XYZ file of C-alpha atoms in Angstrom:
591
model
C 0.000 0.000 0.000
C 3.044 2.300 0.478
C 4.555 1.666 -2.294
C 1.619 2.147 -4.215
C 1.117 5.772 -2.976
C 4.384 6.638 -3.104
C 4.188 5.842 -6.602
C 1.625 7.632 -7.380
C 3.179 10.450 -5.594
C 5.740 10.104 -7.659
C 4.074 9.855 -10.590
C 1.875 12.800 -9.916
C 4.664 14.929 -8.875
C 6.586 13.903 -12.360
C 3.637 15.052 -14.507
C 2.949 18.617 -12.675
C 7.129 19.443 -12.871
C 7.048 18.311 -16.201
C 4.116 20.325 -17.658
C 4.897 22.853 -15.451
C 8.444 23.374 -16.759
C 7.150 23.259 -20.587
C 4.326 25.750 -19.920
C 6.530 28.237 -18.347
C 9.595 28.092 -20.551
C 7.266 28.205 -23.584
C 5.143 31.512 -21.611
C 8.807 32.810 -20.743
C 10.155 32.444 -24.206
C 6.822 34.628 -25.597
C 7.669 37.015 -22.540
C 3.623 36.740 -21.056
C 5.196 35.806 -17.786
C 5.639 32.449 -15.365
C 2.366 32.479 -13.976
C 0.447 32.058 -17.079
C 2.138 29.184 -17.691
C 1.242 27.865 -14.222
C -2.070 28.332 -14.615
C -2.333 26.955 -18.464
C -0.292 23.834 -17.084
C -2.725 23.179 -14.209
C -5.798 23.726 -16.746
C -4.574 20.640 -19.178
C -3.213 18.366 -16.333
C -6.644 18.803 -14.451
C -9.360 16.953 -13.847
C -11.782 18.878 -17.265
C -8.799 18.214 -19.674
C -6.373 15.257 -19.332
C -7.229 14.563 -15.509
C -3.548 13.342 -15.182
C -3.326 14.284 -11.342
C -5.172 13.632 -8.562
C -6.600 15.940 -5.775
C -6.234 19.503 -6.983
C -7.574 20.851 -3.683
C -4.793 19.076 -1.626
C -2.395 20.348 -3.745
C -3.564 23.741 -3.482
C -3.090 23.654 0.549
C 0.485 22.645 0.011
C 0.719 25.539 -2.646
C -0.503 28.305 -0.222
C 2.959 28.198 1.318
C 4.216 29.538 -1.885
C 2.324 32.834 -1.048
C 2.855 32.401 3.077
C 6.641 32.085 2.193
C 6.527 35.096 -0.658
C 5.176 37.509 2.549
C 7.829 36.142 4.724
C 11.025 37.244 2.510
C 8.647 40.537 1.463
C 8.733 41.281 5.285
C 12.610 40.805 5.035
C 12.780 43.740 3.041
C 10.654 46.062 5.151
C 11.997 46.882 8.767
C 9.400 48.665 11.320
C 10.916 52.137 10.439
C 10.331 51.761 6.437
C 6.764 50.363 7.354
C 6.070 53.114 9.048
C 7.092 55.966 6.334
C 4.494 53.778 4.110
C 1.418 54.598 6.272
C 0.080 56.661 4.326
C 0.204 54.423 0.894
C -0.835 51.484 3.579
C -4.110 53.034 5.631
C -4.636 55.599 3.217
C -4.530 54.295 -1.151
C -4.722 50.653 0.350
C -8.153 51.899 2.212
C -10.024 53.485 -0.355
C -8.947 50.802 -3.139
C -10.320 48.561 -1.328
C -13.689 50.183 -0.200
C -14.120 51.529 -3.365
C -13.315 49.170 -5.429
C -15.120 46.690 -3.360
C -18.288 48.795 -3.420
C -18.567 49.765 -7.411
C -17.845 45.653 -7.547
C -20.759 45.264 -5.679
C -23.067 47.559 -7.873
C -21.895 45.790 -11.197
C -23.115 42.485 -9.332
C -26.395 43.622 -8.497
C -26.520 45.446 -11.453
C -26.159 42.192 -14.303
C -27.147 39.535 -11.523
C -30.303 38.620 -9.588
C -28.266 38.277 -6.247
C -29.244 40.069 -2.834
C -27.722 42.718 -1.447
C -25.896 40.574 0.935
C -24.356 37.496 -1.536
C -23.638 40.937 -4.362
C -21.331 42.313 -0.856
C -19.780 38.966 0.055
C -18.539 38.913 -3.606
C -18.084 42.232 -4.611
C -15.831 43.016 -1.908
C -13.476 40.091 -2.115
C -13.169 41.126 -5.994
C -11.399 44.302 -4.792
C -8.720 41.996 -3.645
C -5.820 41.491 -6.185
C -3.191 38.602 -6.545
C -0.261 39.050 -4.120
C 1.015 35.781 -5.219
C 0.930 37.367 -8.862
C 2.077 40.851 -8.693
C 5.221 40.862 -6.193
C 6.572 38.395 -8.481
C 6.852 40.606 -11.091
C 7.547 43.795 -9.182
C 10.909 41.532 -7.602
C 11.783 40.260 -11.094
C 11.345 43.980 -12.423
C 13.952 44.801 -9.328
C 11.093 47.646 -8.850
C 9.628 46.631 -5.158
C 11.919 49.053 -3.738
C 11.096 51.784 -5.885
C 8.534 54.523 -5.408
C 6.404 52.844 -7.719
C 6.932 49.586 -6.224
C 6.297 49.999 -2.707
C 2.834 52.037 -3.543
C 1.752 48.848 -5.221
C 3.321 46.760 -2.257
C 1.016 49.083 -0.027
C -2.075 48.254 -1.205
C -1.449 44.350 -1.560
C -0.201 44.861 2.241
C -3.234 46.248 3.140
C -5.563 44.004 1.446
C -3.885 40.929 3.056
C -4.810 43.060 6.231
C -8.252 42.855 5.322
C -9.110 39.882 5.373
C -10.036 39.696 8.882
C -12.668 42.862 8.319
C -14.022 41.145 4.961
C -14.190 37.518 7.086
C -16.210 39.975 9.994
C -18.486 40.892 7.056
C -19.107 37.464 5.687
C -20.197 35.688 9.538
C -22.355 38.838 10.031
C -24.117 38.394 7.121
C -24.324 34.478 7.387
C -27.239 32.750 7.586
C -25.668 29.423 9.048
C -27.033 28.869 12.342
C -23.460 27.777 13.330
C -21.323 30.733 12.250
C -23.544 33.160 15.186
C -22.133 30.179 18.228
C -18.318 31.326 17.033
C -15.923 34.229 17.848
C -16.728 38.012 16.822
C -15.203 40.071 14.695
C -14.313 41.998 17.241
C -12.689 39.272 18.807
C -10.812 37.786 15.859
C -9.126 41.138 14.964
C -8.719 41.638 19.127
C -6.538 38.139 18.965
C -4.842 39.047 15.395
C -3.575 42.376 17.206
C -2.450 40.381 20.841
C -0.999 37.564 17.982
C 1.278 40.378 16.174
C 2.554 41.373 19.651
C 3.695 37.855 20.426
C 5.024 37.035 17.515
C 6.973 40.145 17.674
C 8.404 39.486 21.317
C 8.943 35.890 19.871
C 11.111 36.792 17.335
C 13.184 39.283 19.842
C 13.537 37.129 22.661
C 13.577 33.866 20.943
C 14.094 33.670 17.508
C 16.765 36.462 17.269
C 18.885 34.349 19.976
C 18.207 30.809 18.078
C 19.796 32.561 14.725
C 22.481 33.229 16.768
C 23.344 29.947 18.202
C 22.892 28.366 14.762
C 25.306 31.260 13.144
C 27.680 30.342 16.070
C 27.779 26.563 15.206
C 28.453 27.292 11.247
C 25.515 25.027 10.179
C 24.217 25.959 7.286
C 21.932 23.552 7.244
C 20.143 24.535 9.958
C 19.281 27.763 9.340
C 16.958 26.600 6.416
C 15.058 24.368 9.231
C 14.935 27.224 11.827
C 14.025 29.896 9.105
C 10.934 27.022 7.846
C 10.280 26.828 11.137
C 9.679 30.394 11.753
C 7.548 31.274 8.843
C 5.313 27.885 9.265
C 4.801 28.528 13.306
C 4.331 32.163 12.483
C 1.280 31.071 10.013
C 0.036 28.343 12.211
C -0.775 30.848 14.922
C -2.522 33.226 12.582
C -4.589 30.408 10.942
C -5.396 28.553 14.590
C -7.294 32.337 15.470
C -8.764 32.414 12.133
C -6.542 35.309 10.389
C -4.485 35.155 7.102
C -1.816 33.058 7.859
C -0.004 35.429 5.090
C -0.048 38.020 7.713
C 1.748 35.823 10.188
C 4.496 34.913 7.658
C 4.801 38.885 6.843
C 5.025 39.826 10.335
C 7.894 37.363 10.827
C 9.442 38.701 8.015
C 9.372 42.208 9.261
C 10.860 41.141 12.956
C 13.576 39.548 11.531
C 13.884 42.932 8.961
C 16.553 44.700 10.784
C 18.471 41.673 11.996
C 22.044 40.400 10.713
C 20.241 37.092 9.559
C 18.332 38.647 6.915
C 19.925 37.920 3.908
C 21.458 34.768 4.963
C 17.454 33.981 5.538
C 15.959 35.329 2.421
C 19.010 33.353 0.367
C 17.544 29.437 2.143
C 13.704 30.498 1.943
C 13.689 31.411 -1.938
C 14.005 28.096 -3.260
C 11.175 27.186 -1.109
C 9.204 30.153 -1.985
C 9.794 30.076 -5.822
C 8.653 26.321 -5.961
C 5.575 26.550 -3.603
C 4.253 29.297 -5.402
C 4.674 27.907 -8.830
C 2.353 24.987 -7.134
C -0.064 27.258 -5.961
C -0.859 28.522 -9.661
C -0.307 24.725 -10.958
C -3.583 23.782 -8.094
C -5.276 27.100 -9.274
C -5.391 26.138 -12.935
C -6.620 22.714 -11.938
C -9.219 23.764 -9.614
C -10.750 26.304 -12.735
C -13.980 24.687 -13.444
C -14.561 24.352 -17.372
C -18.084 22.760 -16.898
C -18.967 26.322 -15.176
C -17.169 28.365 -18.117
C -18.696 26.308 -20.986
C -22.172 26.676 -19.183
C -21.802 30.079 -19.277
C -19.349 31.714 -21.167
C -20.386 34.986 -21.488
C -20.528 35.652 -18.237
C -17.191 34.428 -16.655
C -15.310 36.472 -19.581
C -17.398 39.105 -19.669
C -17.343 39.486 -16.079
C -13.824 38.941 -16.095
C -13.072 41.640 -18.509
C -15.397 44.457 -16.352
C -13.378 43.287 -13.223
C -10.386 44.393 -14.867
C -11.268 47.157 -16.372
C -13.383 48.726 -13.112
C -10.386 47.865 -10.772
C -7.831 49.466 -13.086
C -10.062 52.145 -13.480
C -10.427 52.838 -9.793
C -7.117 52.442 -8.843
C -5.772 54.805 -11.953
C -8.094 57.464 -10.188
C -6.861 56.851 -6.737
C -3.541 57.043 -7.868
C -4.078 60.212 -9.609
C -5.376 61.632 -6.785
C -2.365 60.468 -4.867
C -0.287 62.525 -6.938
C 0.913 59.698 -8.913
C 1.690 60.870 -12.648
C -0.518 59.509 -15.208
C 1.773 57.082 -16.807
C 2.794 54.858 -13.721
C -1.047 55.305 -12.478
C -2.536 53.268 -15.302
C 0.404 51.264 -14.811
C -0.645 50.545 -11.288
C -3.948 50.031 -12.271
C -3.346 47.438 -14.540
C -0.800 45.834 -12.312
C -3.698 45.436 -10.016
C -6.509 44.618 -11.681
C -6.817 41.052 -11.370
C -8.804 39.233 -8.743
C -6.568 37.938 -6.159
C -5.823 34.341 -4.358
C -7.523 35.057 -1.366
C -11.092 35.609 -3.212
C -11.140 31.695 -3.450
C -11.186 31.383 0.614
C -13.610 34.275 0.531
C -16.120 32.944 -1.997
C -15.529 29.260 0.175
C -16.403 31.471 3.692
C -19.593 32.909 1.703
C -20.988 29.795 0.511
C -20.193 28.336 4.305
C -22.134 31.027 5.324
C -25.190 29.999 3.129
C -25.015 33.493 1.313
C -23.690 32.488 -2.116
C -24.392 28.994 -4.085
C -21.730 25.949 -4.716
C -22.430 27.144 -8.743
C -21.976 30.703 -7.718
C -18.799 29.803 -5.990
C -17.245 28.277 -8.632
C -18.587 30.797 -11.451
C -16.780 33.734 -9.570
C -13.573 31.427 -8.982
C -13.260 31.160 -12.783
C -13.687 34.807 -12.895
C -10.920 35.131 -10.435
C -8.717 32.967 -12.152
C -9.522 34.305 -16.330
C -8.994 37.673 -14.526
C -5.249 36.174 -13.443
C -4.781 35.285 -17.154
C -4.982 38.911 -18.316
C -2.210 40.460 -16.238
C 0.496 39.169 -18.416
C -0.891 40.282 -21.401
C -1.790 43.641 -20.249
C 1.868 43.890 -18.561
C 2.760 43.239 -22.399
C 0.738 46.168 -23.458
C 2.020 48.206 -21.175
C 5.393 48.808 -21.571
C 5.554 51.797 -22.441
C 4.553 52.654 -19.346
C 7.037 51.125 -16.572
C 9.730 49.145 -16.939
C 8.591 45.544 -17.987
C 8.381 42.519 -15.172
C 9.360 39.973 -17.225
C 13.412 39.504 -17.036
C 14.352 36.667 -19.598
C 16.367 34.123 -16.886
C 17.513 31.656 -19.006
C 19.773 28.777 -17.801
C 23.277 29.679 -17.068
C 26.242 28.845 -15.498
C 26.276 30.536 -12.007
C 29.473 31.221 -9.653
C 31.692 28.319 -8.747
C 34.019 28.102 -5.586
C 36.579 30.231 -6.501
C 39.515 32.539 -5.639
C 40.022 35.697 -7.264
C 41.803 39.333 -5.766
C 38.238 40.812 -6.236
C 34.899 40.145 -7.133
C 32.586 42.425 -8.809
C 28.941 42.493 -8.455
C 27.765 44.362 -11.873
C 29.226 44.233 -15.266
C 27.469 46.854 -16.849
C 29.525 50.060 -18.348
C 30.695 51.293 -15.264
C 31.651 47.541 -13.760
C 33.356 46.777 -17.290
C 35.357 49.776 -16.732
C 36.480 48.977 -13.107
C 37.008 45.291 -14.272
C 39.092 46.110 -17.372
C 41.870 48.330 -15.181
C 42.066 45.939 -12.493
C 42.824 42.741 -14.993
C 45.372 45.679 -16.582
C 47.008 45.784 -13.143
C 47.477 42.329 -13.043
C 44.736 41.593 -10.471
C 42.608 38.571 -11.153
C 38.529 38.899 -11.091
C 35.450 36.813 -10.588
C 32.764 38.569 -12.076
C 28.660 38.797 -11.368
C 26.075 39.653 -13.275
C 22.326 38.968 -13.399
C 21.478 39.897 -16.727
C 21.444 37.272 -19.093
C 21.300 39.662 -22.536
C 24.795 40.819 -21.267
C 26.402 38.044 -19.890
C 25.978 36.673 -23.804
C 27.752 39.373 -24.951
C 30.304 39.763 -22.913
C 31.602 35.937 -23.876
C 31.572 36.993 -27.155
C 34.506 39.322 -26.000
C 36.321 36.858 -23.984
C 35.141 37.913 -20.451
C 33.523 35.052 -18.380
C 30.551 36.819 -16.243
C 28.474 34.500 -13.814
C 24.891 34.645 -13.923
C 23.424 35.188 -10.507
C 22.221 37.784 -7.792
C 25.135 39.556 -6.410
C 23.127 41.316 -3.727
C 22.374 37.829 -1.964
C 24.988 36.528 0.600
C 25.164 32.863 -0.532
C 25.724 33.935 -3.884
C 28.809 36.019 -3.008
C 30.119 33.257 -0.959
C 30.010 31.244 -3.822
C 31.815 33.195 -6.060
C 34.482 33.094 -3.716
C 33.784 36.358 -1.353
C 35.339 34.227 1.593
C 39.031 34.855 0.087
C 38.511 37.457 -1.842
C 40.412 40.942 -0.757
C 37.905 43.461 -2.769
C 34.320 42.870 -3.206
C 32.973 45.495 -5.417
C 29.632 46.452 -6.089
C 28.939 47.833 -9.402
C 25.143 47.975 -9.803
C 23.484 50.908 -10.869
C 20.543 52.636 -9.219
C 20.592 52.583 -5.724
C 20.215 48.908 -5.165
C 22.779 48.395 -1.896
C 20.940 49.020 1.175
C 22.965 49.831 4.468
C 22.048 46.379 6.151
C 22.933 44.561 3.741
C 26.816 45.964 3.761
C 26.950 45.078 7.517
C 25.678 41.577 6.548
C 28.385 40.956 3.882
C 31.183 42.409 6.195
C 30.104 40.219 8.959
C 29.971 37.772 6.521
C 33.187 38.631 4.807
C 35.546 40.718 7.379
C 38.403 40.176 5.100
C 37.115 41.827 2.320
C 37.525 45.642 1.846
C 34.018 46.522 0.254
C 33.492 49.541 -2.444
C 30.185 50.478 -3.591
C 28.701 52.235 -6.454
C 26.654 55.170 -5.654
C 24.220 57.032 -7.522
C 24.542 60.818 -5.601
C 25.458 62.063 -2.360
C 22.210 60.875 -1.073
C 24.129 57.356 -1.449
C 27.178 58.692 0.284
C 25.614 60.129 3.333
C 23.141 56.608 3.448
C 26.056 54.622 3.937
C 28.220 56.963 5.470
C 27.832 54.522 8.947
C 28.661 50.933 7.293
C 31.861 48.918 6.986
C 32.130 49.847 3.382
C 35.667 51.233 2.440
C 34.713 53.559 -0.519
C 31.779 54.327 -1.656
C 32.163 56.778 -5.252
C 29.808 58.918 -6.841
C 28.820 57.271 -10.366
C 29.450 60.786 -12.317
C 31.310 62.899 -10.013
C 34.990 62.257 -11.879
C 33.718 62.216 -15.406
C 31.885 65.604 -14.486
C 35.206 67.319 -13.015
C 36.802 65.982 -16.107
C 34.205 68.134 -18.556
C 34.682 70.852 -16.266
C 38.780 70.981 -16.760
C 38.117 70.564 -20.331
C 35.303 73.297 -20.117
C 38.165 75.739 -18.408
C 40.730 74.561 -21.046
C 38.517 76.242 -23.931
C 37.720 78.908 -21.704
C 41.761 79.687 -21.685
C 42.696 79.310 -17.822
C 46.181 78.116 -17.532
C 46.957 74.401 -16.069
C 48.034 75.997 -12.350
C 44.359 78.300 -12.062
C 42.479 75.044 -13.160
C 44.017 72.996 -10.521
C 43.102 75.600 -8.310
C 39.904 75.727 -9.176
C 39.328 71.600 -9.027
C 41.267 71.578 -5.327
C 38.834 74.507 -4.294
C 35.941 72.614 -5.420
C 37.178 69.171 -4.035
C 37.360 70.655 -0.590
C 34.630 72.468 -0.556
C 32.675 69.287 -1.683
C 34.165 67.667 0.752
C 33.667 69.991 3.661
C 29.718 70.142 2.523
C 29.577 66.284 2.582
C 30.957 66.017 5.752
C 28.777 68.239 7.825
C 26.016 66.610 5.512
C 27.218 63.181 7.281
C 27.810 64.611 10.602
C 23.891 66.240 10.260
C 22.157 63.274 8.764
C 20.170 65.508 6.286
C 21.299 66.189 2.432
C 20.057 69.780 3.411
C 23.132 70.869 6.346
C 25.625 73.351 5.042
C 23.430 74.416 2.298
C 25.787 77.679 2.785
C 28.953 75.769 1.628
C 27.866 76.104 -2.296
C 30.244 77.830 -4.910
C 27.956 80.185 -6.325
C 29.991 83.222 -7.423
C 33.278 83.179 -9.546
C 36.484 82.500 -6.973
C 39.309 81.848 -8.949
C 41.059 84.838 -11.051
C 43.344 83.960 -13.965
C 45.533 86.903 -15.656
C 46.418 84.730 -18.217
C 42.605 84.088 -19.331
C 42.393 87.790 -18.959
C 45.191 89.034 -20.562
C 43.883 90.801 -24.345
C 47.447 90.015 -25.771
């Protein structure tokens, strides 16, 4: 008997990987995106196509991981005091999308249905919802969910998550299920979410904090994958066990452990999981899509499907507008967004529980949810021209071995090539790290071997050989390196001298308090170099234009240091060369 479900496990677990791999390199190669090829793969190994696999529903509770995992390493990247400069994005544009979105939802349902009042709320508002499991995907593939644009989107998916409890409040009001009025309140269930956030938070302190740094002492690698597993899963267990979004737990979790030395070595041993679990989650999504409902009526899941979209990105382009968002990246956002989301499925399940909705009308609004899914990558497509695509082609390659080199450079784009080029000139030997794969190819065609991976991930860099490496360089543009995440790689590394790329002297002053070495201004030397030429055909002899870079040098570098001293890009906003100082008889001399 075991060795009968083990192969079928087996079996079953063969066929999803398999279609799933085909479906997503084939959706990858047209550049519509992973998760459509998720969902298309779950569609034709389900049970209304080839009915290959088995129980699509127990899959799908192994799949929600995927998204309880994706909030935990989301979490990672927002400590308490980033949160907290998001509040108004979070309680404010995640608010009203929700309400309103929820409510003009609602009016389209009683509008083109025959439902009540009640079963048009119980779905309308759970349509406002969008698909965290979706869009932060694409936003981290983008390398966007740090940007302005980003973390607005991240905002409202945050606060939707948070909603839940409020929309689950709604549904047992509303029930007509004898049962649901003999358990908890709302009242009580967001009561026990906010006493739950508190303990996990003095948890994670007092307890998980000091078990990181046991395992850290021992060396185990190992270990920290359990312990980090362990976190996220009990984190989610005691959201789920007082009937919250267990997604919430795992984001919580995330955000203790934010500001902690462990964070990247965490984020680096919970990906795999993450990337995997999720991919499963859209694989049991695509199988659960019922194509008896759709054939029944067609008209109505894609026609529905196609107002959902276009009310919700609608909505949200307004909101963002209003928000002082410019046009362009506001329809952006609302098209990011406007797809029904994950958690619709547990809210649909909660209304039908609750006698409000029918088992046809349940699955009828799940296939709208899910054909509303299958638009995103195709209006991402669209869309270009509008934001920076999602999609990053990440073919196969060949990523860092163990290896020893003087330094190793993160970035191998004109300004690495540069830095790389003079050092190998010198005579010092380089492992190089890139993670785009259109470059990478053409580099080889020149000779220079570039490693495909993520430089800004710990593992990665150990590796490549960071561990005996004397320079680690980073190269990348924008302002990708974050402050904790140069402690980590000195702690990590303490033999390593570590330069950094900036973008500005907002850069400098940001990382004025880490272990890094150097940290350069991308354009400051090429500017000063136009400016000596600009002098030269201006007729100032050598000696008054070496005056005239020294004055500027120091006076740069008296401004940057009371800027550092300060903490605020706007001290010594007196120290500015504004009027003409140096004075060159040559250059004024009519002969």
């Amino acid at each position: 008997m075991e060795h009968s479900e083990t192969g079928f496990l087996l079996r079953d677990g063969f066929v999803m990987l398999g279609f799933a791999l085909f479906f997503v390199l084939l959706f990858r190669r047209l550049g519509l995106g992973a998760t459509l090829g998720y969902l298309l793969a779950g569609v034709t190994i389900g049970p209304y196509v080839l009915g290959l696999v088995g129980d699509a529903e127990e899959m799908s509770g192994i799949g929600e991981l995927g998204i309880v995992l994706l909030l935990f390493i989301v979490g990672l990247e927002l400590n308490p005091s980033r949160l907290w400069r998001m509040k108004r994005e979070i309680f404010g544009l995640g608010l009203l999308q929700v309400v309103l979105c929820g409510l003009a939802l609602t009016g389209v349902i009683l509008l083109c249905t025959v439902f009540s009042p009640a079963a048009a709320l119980v779905i309308g508002l759970p349509l406002a919802l969008s698909s965290t499991a979706q869009v932060l995907p694409m936003l981290q593939s983008a390398g966007r969910l740090r940007s302005p644009f980003g973390e607005r989107a991240f905002a409202i998916l945050l606060f939707q998550d948070l909603s839940i409890i409020p929309l689950i409040t709604i549904v047992t009001a509303l029930s007509r299920n004898p049962a649901d009025l003999e358990g908890p309140s709302g009242w009580l269930t967001a009561a026990l979410t906010v006493v739950a956030i508190i303990g996990l938070i003095a948890a994670g302190r007092f307890l998980i904090r000091p078990l990181f740094r046991l395992i850290g002492g021992l060396g185990e690698r190992e270990m920290f994958i359990v312990a980090a597993l362990f976190t996220v899963v009990a984190s989610a267990a005691v959201m789920q066990a007082i009937g919250a979004s267990t997604a919430l737990g795992a984001f919580v979790a995330g955000v203790m452990l934010a500001d902690s030395p462990y964070r990247h070595e965490l984020e680096a041993d919970v990906e795999p999981f993450r990337s995997i679990l999720l991919g499963l989650f859209f694989l049991s999504v695509g199988m659960l899509l019922n194509l008896d409902a759709i054939s029944e009526r067609p008209l109505f899941v894609f026609g529905l499907a196609m107002v959902l979209v276009a009310v919700k990105a609608l909505v949200i382009f307004g909101l963002c507008l209003a928000f002082k968002m410019h046009w362009r990246p506001a329809l952006g956002m609302g098209l990011l967004l406007s797809q029904g989301g994950e958690f619709g499925f547990v809210l649909f399940a909660a209304a039908h529980d609750a006698l409000l909705i029918s088992d046809e009308a349940a699955s009828l609004f799940g296939a709208v949810v899910t054909v509303s899914m299958a638009t995103t990558p195709f209006l991402m497509s669209v869309t270009k021209s509008f934001r920076r695509s999602p999609e990053q082609l990440k073919e196969s390659r060949e990523g860092p071995s163990e290896q020893t080199a003087g330094a190793l450079i993160v970035g191998y784009g004109r300004f690495g090539q540069t830095v790389a080029q003079t050092l190998v000139a010198g005579g010092i030997t380089v492992t190089l790290v890139d993670s785009d794969v259109e470059m990478i190819d053409v580099a080889e065609q020149f000779g220079a071997k570039v490693y495909f991976g993520d430089g800004t991930r710990v593992d990665l860099l150990r590796q490549a050989g960071a561990a005996e490496a004397e320079l680690i360089m980073f190269c990348i543009d924008q302002e990708q390196i974050e402050p904790e995440f140069v402690h980590a790689v000195h702690k990590s590394f303490p033999q390593a001298a570590i330069y950094v790329r900036g973008f500005d002297r907002r850069s400098v002053l940001k990382l004025s308090d880490t272990p890094a070495e150097y940290v350069v201004r991308e354009v400051l030397e090429s500017a000063l170099r136009m400016a000596r030429m600009a002098l030269q055909k201006m007729g100032l002899s050598e000696e008054a234009i070496e005056r005239a870079e020294s004055l500027y040098r120091a006076t740069d570098r008296e401004r940057l240091s009371k800027q550092i001293a300060a903490g605020d890009l706007r001290a010594a906003r007196g120290i500015v060369l504004t009027e003409p100082q140096v004075h060159d008889p040559v250059a004024n001399d009519p002969a």
